[in-house]
Amino acid sequence: MTVYLRSLETAVPPTVLIQTEARDVFAAQPGLTRLGTRLVSTCFDSAAIDTRHTAVEEMTKDHVADNPLFFNAGTGLLLSPSTKVRNEIFATEATKLFIEAARKALDACPEISPLDITHLVTVSCTGFFNPGPDYKIVRALGLDPAVQRYHLGFMGCYAAFPALRAAKSFCEADPDAVVLVVCAELCSLHVRTSNDPDTIMGSALFADGAAAAIVTARERPDEPALLQLDHFETVLTPVGEESMAWNIGDEGFEMVLGNYVPHIIDDHIIGALEPLLAREGALRGLPYRDIRHWAIHPGGRSILDKVQSRLELSDGQLVPARETLRKYGNMSSATVLFVLRHILDLPPADSADDGAERICSMAFGPGLTVETALFTKLSSPRRDGPPTETGGAARSQSAQSATAQPESALA
């Protein structure tokens, strides 16, 4: 049975962080050692990020809060709220992103009504609350109260793939199933000033965003699908358990992102791809660059560099991942869906048979876990503008950079 992705939409909060300004705020914090200050400059400048988005409005120099929690614009100091305070903000702000992305995915499929949704899968690793985002989406969008709801929590950057794999399984088990998948992450809630290299790296990379997709096996010749979901595979590398982790601390969640992670990926990416590409004889042994599109989770610039070098991919094949990183940073589970959206917006290749083009995709997370997927791009609807910002109309990224004056203390 063929399962299709019928829509894929993204959303970001309206507050924009300028990377150079965020760097200067972090570098100016009291308590940093000389080495810590150098690490801040190095990590922020080498991240290949221009802008990111945050749900914390006070993380700009022009926003003056009566009782600031994260950043005191008057003193320029980063503050350190408790995990409870951060999580309370997650419950409020993540709900907005979950609903916005889900609504956009439904609006992009006018032939599918909210009552047609049979399964709802929500994903996040940056906060918890219950009744959770699945409940909030059902109430806000008028889904059937009997819809089957599932939440994948605390898995990390690769979690979009288990969500899509589950959606595919639901549709294969029930040909009438229509699955709404929504990922939303507020990584910026958990940044803090520190001399710890992992913490500094997280502050330089992470951001907030959401993405939603509708998956179904229902055929609609009048409404062409975007992607065909072909295969998924999971691989655990033999090393790396201590190199990438996500823990809960008293002052937010704590990231472990060792500088050896890119080397682990470099050593094991070929083996991680083998079970996926073995699913189709025509792909076994094919040079990797002969697969037209690569949707790589941009966990960081050095990770993308290692993937490109090891697989001998062209610069053009890494553009979707690098541009996502440059404009939005690392939004954990939602990020690879932004990369896929970029690929969907590319014009079709003249050489593609019947307009279909293959996409190989992968994401990395704690464990070290490598999730891989094969898709077939079926159509390329052209759209103008970046992801819609929650609470406002979409603006071009260049306009955001030109008009926004935020000074970040966040991811």
mmCIF file of C-alpha atoms in Angstrom, residues 18 40 70 72 109 139 175 193 271 297 306 379:
data_model
loop_
_atom_site.group_PDB
_atom_site.id
_atom_site.type_symbol
_atom_site.label_atom_id
_atom_site.label_comp_id
_atom_site.label_asym_id
_atom_site.label_seq_id
_atom_site.Cartn_x
_atom_site.Cartn_y
_atom_site.Cartn_z
ATOM 1 C CA ILE A 18 20.268 37.993 15.332
ATOM 2 C CA VAL A 40 31.268 31.877 22.968
ATOM 3 C CA PHE A 70 15.316 35.321 31.002
ATOM 4 C CA ASN A 72 17.187 41.969 31.713
ATOM 5 C CA CYS A 109 -5.623 20.138 2.312
ATOM 6 C CA ARG A 139 -10.094 21.311 21.021
ATOM 7 C CA PRO A 175 -6.604 2.456 4.334
ATOM 8 C CA THR A 193 25.147 31.413 30.402
ATOM 9 C CA GLY A 271 26.691 1.831 7.862
ATOM 10 C CA HIS A 297 18.934 17.385 9.807
ATOM 11 C CA LYS A 306 31.070 15.600 7.624
ATOM 12 C CA SER A 379 4.878 17.526 -6.872
#
